[in-house]
Coordinates of C-alpha atoms and ligand atoms in Angstrom, one line a residue:
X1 CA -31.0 -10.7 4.6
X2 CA -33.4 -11.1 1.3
X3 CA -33.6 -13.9 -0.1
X4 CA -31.6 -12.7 -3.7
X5 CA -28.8 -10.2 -2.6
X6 CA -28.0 -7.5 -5.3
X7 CA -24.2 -8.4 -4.7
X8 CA -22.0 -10.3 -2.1
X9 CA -18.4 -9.1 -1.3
X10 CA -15.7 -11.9 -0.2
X11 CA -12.8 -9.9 1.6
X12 CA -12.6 -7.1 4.4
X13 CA -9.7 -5.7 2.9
X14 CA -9.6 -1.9 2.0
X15 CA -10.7 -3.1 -1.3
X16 CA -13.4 -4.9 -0.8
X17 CA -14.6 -2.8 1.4
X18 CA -15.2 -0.1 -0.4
X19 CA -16.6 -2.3 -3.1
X20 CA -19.4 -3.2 -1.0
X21 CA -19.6 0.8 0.3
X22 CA -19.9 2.2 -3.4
X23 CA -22.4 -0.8 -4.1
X24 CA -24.6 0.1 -0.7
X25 CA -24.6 3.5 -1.3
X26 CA -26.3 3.3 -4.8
X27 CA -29.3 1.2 -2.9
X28 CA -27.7 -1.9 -3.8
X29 CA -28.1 -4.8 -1.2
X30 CA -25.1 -6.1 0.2
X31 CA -23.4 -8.5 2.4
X32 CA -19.7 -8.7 3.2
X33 CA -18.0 -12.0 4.2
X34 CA -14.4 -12.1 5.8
X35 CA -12.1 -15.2 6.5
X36 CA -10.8 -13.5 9.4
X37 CA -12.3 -12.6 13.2
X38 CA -11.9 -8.3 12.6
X39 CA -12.2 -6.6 9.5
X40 CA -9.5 -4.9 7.8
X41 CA -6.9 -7.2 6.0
X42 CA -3.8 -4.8 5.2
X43 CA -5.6 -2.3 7.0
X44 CA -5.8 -3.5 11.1
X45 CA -4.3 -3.1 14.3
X46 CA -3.7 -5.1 16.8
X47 CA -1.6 -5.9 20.4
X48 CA 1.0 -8.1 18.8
X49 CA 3.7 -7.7 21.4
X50 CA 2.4 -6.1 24.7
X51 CA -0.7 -5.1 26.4
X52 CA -1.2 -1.4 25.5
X53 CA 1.0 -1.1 22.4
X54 CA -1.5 -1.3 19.5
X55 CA 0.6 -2.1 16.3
X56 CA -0.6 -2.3 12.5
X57 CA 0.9 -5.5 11.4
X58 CA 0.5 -4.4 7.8
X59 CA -0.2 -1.3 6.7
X60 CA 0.9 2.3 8.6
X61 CA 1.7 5.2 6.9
X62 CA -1.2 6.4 4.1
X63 CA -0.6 8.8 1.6
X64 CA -2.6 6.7 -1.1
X65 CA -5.6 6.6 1.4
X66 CA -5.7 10.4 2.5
X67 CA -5.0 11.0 -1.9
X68 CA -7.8 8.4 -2.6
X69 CA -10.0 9.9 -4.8
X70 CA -12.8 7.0 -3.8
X71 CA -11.9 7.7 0.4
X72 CA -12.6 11.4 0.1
X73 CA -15.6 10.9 -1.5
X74 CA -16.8 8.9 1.8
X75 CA -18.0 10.6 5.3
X76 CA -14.8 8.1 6.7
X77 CA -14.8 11.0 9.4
X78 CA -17.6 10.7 10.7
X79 CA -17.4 7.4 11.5
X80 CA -14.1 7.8 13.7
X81 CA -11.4 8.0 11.4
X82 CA -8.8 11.0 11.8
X83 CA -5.4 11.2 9.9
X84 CA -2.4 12.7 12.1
X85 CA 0.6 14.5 10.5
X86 CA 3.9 13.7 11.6
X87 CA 6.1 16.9 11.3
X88 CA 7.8 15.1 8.2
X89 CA 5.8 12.7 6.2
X90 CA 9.4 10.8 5.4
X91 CA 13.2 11.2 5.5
X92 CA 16.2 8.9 4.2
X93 CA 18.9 9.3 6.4
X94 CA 22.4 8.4 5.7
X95 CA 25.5 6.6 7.1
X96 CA 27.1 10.3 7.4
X97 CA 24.2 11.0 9.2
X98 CA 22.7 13.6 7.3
X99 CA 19.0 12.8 5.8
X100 CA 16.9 13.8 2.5
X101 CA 13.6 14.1 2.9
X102 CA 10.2 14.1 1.5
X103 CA 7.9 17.1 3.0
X104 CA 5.0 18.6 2.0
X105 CA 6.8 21.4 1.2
X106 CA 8.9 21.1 -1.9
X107 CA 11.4 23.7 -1.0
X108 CA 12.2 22.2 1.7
X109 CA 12.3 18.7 -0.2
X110 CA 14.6 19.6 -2.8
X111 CA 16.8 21.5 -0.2
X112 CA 17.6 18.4 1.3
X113 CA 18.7 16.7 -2.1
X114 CA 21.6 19.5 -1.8
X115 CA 22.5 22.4 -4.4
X116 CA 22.8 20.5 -7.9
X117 CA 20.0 19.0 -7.6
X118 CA 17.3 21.1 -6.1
X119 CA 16.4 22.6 -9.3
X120 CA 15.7 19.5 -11.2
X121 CA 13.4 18.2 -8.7
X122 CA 11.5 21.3 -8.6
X123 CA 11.2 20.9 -11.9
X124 CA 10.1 18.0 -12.0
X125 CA 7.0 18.0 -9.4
X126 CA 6.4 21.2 -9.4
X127 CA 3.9 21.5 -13.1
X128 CA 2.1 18.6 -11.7
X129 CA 1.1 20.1 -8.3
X130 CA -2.1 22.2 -9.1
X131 CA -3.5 19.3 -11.0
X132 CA -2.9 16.7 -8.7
X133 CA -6.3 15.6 -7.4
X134 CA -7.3 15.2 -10.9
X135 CA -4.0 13.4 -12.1
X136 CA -5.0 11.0 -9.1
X137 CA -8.1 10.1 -10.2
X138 CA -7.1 9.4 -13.7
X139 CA -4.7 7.7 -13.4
X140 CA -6.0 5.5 -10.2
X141 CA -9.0 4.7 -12.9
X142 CA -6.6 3.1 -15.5
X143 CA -7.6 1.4 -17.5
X144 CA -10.2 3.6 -18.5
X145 CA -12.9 2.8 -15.8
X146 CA -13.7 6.4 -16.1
X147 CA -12.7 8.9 -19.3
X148 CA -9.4 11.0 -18.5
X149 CA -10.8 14.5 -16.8
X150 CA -7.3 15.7 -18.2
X151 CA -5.5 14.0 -20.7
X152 CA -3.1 16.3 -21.7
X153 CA -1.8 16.4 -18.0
X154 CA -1.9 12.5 -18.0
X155 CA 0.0 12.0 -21.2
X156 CA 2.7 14.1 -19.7
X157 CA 2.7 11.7 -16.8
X158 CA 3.0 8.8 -19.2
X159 CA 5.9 10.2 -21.0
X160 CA 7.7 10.6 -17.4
X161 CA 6.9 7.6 -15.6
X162 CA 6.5 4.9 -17.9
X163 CA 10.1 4.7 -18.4
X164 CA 11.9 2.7 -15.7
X165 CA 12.6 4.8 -12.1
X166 CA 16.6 4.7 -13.1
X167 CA 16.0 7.1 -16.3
X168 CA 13.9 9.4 -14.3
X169 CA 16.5 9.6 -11.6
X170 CA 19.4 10.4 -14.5
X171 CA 18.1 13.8 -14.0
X172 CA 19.8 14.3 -10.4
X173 CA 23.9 14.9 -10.7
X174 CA 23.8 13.6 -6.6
X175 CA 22.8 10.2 -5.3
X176 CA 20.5 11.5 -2.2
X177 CA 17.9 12.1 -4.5
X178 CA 18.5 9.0 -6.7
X179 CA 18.4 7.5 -3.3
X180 CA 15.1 8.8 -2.0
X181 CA 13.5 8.2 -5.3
X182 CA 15.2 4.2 -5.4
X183 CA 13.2 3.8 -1.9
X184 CA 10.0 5.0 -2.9
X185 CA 9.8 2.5 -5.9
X186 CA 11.0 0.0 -3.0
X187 CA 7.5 0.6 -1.4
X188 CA 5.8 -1.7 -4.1
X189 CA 8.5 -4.1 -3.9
X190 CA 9.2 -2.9 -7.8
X191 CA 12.4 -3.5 -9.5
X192 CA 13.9 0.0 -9.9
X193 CA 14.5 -0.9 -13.4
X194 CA 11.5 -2.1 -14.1
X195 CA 8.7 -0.9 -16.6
X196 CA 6.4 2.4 -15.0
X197 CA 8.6 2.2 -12.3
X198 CA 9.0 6.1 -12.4
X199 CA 5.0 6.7 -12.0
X200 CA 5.4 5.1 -8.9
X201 CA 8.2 7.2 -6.9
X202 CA 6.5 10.2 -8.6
X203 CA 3.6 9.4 -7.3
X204 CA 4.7 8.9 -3.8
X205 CA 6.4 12.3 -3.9
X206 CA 3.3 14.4 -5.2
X207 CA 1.0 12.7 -2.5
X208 CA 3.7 13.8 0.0
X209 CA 3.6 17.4 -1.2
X210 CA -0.3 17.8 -1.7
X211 CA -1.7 16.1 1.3
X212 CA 1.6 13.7 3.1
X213 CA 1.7 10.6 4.7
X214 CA -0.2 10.4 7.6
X215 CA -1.1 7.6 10.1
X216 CA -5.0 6.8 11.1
X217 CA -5.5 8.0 15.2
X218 CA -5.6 4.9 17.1
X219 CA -4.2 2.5 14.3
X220 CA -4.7 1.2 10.6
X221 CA -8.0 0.1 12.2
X222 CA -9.8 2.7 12.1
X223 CA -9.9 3.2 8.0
X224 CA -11.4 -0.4 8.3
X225 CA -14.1 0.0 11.0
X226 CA -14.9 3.6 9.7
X227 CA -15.6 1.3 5.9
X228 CA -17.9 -0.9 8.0
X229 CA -19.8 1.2 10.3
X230 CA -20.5 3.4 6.9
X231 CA -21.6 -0.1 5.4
X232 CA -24.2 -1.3 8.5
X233 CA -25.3 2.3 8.5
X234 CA -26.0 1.9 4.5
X235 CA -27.9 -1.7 5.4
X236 CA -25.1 -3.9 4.5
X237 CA -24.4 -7.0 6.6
X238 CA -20.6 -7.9 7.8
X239 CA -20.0 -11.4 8.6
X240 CA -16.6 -12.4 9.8
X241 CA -15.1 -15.4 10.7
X242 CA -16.3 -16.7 7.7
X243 CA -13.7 -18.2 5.0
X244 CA -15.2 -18.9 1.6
X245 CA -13.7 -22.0 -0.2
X246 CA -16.5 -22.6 -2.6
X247 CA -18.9 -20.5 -4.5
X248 CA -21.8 -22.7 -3.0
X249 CA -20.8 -21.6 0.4
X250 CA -22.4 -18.2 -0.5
X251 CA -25.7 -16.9 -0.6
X252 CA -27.9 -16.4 -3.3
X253 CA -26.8 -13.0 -5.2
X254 CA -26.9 -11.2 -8.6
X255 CA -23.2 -10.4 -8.3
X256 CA -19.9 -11.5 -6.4
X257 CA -17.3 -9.4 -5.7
X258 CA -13.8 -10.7 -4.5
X259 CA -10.9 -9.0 -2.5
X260 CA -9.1 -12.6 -3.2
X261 CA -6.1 -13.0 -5.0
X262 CA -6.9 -14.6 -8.5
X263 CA -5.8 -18.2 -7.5
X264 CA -7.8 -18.5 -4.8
X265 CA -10.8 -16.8 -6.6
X266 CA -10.1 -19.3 -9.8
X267 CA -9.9 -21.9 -6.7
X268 CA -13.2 -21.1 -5.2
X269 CA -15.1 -20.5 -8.7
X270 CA -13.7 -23.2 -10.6
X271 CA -11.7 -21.2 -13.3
X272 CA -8.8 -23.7 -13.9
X273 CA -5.8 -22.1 -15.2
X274 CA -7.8 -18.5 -16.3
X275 CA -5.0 -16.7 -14.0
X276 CA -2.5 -19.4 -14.6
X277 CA 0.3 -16.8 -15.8
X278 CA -0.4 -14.6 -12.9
X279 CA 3.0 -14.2 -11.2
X280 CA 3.7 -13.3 -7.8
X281 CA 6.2 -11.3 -6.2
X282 CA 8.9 -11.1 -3.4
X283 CA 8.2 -11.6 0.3
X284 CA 8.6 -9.8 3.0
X285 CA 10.1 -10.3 6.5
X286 CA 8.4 -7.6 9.2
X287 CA 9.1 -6.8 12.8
X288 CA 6.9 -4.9 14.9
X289 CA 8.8 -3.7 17.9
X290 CA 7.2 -2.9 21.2
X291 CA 10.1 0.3 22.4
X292 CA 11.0 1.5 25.6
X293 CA 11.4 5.5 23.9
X294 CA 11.6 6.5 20.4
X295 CA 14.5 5.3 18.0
X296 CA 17.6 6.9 18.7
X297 CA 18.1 7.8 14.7
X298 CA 21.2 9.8 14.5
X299 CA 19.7 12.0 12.0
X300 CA 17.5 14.4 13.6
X301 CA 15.3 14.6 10.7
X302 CA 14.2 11.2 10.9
X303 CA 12.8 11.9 14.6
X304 CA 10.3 13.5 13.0
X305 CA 9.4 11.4 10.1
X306 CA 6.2 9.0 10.0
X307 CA 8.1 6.9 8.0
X308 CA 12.0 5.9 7.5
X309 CA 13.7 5.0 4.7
X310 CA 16.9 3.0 5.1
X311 CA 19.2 2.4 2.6
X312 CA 22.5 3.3 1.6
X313 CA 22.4 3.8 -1.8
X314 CA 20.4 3.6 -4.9
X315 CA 23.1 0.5 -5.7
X316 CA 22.3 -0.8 -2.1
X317 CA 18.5 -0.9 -2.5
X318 CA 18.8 -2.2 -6.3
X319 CA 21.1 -4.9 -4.8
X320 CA 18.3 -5.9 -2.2
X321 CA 15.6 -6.2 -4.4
X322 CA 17.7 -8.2 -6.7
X323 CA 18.6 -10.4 -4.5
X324 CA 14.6 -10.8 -3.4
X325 CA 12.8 -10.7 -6.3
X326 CA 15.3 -12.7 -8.8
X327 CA 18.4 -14.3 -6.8
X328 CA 16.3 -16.1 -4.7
X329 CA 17.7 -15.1 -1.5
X330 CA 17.6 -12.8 0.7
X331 CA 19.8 -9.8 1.2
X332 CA 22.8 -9.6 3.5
X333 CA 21.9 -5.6 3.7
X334 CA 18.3 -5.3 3.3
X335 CA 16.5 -2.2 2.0
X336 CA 13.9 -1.1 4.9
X337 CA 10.8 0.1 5.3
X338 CA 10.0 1.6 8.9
X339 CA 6.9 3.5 10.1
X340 CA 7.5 4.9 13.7
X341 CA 3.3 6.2 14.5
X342 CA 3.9 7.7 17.8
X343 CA 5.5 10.8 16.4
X344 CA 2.0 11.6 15.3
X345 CA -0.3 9.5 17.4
X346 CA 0.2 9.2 21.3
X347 CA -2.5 6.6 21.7
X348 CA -0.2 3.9 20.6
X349 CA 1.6 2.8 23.2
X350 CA 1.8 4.1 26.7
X351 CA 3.3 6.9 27.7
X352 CA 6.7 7.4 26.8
X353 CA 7.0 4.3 25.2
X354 CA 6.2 3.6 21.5
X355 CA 5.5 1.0 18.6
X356 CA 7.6 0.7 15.3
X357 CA 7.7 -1.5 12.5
X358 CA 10.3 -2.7 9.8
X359 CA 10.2 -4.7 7.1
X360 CA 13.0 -6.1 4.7
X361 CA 12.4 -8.2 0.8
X362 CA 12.8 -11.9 1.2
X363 CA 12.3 -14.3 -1.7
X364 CA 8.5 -15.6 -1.9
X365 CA 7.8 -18.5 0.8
X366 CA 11.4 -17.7 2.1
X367 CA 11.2 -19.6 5.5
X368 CA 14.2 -18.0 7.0
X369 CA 14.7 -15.6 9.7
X370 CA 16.1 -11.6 9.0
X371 CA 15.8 -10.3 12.4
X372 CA 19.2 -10.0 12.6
X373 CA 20.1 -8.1 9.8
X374 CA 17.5 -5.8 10.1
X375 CA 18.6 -5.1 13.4
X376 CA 22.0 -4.6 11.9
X377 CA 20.8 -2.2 9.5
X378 CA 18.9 -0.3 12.2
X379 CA 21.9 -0.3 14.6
X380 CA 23.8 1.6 11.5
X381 CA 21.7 4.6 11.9
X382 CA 20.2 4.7 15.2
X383 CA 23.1 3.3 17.1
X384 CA 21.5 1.4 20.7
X385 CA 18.1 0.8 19.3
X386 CA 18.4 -2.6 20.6
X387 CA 18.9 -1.4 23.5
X388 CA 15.4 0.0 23.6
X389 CA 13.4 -2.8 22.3
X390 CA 11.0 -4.1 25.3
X391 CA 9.6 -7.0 23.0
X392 CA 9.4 -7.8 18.7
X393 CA 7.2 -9.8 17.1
X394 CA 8.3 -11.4 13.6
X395 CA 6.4 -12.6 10.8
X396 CA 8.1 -13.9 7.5
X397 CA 6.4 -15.0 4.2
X398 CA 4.8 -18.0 6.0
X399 CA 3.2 -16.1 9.0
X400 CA 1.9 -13.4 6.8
X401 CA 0.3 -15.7 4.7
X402 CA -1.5 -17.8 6.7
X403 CA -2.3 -14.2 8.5
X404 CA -4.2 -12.7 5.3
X405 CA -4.5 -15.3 1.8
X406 CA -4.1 -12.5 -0.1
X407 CA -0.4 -12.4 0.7
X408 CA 0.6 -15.4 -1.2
X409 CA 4.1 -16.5 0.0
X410 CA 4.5 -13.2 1.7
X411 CA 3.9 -11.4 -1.7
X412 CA 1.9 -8.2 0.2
X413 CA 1.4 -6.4 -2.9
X414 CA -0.7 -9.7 -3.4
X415 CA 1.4 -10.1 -7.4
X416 CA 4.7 -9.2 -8.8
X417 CA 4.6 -5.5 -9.4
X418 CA 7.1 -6.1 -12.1
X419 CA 6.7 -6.0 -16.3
X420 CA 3.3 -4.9 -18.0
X421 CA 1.7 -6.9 -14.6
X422 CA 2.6 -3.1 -12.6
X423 CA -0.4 -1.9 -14.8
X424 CA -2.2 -4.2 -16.7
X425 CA -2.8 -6.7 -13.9
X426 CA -4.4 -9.5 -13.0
X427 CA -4.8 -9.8 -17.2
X428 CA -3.7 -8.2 -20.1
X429 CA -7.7 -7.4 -20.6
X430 CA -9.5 -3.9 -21.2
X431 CA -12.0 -5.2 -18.2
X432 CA -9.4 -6.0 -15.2
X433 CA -11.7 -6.5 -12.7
X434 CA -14.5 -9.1 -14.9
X435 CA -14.0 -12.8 -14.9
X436 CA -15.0 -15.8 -16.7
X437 CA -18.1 -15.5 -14.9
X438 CA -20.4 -12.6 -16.0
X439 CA -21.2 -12.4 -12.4
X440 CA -18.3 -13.2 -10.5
X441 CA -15.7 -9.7 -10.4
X442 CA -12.4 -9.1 -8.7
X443 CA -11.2 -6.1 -6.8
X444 CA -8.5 -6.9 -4.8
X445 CA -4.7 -5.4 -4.9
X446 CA -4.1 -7.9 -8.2
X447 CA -6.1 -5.6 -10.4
X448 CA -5.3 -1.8 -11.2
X449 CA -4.4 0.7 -9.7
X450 CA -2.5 -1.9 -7.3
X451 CA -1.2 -2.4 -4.1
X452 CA -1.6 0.2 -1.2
X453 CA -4.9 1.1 1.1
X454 CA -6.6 3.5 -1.2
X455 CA -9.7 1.4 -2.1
X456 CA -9.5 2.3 -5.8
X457 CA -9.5 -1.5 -6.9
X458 CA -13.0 -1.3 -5.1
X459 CA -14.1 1.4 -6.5
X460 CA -13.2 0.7 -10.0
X461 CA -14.7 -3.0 -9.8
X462 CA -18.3 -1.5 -7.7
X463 CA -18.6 0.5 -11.0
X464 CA -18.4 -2.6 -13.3
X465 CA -20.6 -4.5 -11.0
X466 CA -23.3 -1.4 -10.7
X467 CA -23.2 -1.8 -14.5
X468 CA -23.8 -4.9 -15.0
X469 CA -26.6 -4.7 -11.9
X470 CA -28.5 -2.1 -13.8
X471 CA -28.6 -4.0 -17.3
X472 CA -29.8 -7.1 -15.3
Ligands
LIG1 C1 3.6 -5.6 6.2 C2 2.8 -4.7 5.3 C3 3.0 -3.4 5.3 C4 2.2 -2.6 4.5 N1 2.4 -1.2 4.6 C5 1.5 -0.4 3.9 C6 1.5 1.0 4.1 O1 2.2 1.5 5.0 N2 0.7 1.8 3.4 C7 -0.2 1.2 2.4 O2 -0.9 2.0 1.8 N3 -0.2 -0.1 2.2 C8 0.6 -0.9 2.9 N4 0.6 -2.3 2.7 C9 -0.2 -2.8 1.6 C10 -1.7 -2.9 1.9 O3 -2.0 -3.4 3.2 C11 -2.4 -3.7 0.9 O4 -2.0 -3.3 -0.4 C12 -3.9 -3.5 1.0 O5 -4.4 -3.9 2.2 C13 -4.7 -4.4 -0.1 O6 -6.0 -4.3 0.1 P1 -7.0 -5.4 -0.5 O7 -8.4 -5.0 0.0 O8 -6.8 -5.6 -1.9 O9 -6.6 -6.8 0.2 P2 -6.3 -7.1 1.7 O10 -6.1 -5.9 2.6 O11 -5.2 -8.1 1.7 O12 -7.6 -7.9 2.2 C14 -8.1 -9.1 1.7 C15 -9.1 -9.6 2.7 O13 -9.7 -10.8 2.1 C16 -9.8 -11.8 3.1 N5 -9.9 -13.1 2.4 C17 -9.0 -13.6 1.5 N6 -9.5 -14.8 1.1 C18 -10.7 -15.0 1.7 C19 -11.7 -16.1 1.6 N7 -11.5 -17.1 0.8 N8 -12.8 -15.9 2.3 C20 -13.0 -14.8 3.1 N9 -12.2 -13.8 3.2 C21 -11.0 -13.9 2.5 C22 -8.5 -11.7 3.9 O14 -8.6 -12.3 5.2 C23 -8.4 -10.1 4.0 O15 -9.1 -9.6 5.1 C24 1.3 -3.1 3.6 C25 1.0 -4.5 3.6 C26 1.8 -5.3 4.5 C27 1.5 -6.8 4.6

């Protein structure tokens, strides 16, 4: 290692990551340093239940990462990672046991929704299509890392999904595809109300139709090692195992890049209250189950999908998240996330068995225990899943903090997604990803674009640092 490093990166996450990828690629010198024994944060995979069934214990299904503008501009490939299709990227079944779903074709999407409404959502996706890899990148720069390539298209975007997710959805006469729609703006753990809310189901949806929702062959993992076999092979150095509770503990560098979660970073730097009104978000409660076969949905659609949607209604899901984000307990009928992999990807489990995951809102640093009414949930619409499940393993807001710091009282979107904070986060500042230090940067989840394993945060905050670098 030389003696002055160009830039040091604290946090293996997706994010940081990439930071120190963008940064090593431009000749910068970098070295990585990671609290943890593997790399990865949101983005591993591990045994967590039985030898042989390799579960992600956070993230699963990928549509930001195989959209990312930053990950396709990387040789990830090359360096072992290989996305898999499942036959549907997602479906939403329901208790009559029919199922909308989202598919990367948009006929077949909008089909689902039923007759009245299958115009309107065609209309509604449909003009954004061709220009999707450039609405991505726009948009995944906010705020204005990089000029708008085309901001006539991104205006129109505005004007749609800056309202709240429930004015977007007035536009369907039925409630699957209010439904569908309430369950994507779920996925940030957003209130469906809430501010920009309908950017983020729209956004969900497009990624669906132009390149889906896959999952990584062999587990979340692989995105991670793939980051840092790219980095060693660019000269950077990985160090894990390593947590960093002090700036001191560090080695000499022109810039420091965190993947932290502003409290810890004003912690570790000694910024006082700087990100004092940061707020954080629900919890969640997650179960990875170890199966003896795949889940018995009663909806044939969702056999296929990579990821399953459960939730009555769009009242249902608002009901849950209500109850998570602002009751301050948890639901009696959760809204769930589940991601089955082995519909895409044999190598998780062995043969004929499989691994799946669920996860339900909880207040933040709720301490109780939801396996039961997740189970319940399940049991509505794949009636004798319990009967298949060989082992679980469950982690509330507790375990998946002290799992990854990022996930402050089980907050995995690592801050409330909720209010001018969806966008304009961790500060209401035209520089999101500077600090009090004019060396010290941030690029985790709390800055734009947000939550999910895309590695734009890291992106976005490299450029900033490569600025400053080259001034210096
Ligand atoms: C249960 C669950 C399910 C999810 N499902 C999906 C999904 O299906 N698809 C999707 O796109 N996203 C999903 N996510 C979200 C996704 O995982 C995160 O948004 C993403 O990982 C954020 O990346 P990041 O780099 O900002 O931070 P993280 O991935 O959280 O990484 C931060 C890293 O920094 C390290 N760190 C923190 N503090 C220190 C310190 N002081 N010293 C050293 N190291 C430190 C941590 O150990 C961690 O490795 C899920 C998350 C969870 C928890």
């Amino acid at each position: 290692m030389p003696s002055m490093l160009d830039a040091v990166v604290v946090g293996a996450g997706p994010n940081g990551l990439t930071a120190a990828v963008e940064l090593a690629r431009r000749g910068f010198s970098v070295a990585l340093f990671e609290a943890m024994g593997t790399v990865g944060g949101g983005a591993r995979t591990e045994e967590l239940t039985l030898p042989g069934f390799r579960h992600d214990p956070c993230s699963a299904a990928h549509p930001l990462a195989v959209n990312s503008p930053a990950f396709r501009a990387l040789p990830l490939e090359r360096y072992g990672l290989e996305w898999l299709h499942p036959e549907l990227p997602m479906a939403h079944p329901f208790p009559d046991g029919t199922a909308a779903v989202l598919s990367r074709s948009v006929g077949e999407t909008a089909a689902s929704f039923g007759p009245r409404d299958a115009g309107a959502y065609r209309r509604l996706v449909e003009p954004f299509l061709p220009k999707w890899d450039t609405l991505a990148r726009d948009f995944m720069s906010l705020p204005l890392t990089a000029l708008p390539r085309d901001p006539v298209t991104l205006a129109r975007f505005g004007l749609l999904g800056l309202p709240p997710s429930t004015w977007l959805t007035r536009r369907f006469r039925d409630e699957r595809a209010r439904t569908l729609f309430a369950g994507l703006v779920a996925h940030v753990m957003a209130p469906l109300g809430g501010f920009a809310t309908g950017a983020v189901g729209l956004v969900f949806a497009l990624a669906a139709h132009a390149r889906g929702w896959p999952v990584a062959r062999g587990g979340s993992q692989a995105i991670s090692d793939a980051l840092a076999a790219y980095l060693e092979d660019l000269g950077g150095s990985v160090h894990t195992d390593y947590e960093v509770k002090r700036l001191d503990d560090l080695p000499p560098a022109r810039a420091y890049v965190f993947d932290t979660s502003p409290t810890a970073l004003a912690r570790i730097a000694g910024f006082g209250s700087h990100y004092a009104n940061y707020r954080y978000g629900p919890g969640v409660f997650k179960i990875d189950y170890a199966l003896d076969g795949p889940v018995p949905w009663t909806a044939p659609q969702a056999r296929t999908a990579g990821t399953v949607q459960i939730g009555a209604d769009s009242d249902e899901i608002a009901a849950a998240l209500r109850a998570a984000s602002r009751e301050g307990r948890a639901p009696d009928t959760p809204f769930l996330i589940t991601v089955q992999p082995g519909v895409a990807d044999p190598t998780r489990a062995p043969a004929g068995k499989h691994v799946f995951w669920a996860y339900g809102h909880v207040p933040n640093g709720w301490t109780g225990d939801l396996t039961d009414a997740i189970e319940r949930q399940l049991e509505r619409y794949a009636p004798g899943f319990r009967d298949r499940v060989l082992a679980r393993a469950t982690a509330g807001p507790p375990e998946l903090a002290a799992r990854n710091a990022n996930y402050v009282g089980g907050d995995i979107a690592t801050g409330a997604v909720s209010g001018l904070q969806l966008l304009l986060r961790p500060k209401l500042s035209p520089f999101p990803y500077a600090t009090p230090h004019p060396a010290v940067f941030i690029c985790s989840s709390a800055t734009p674009p947000g939550p999910g394993v895309h590695g734009m945060s890291g992106h976005n905050a490299a450029k900033a640092v490569w600025r400053r670098l080259r001034q210096t």
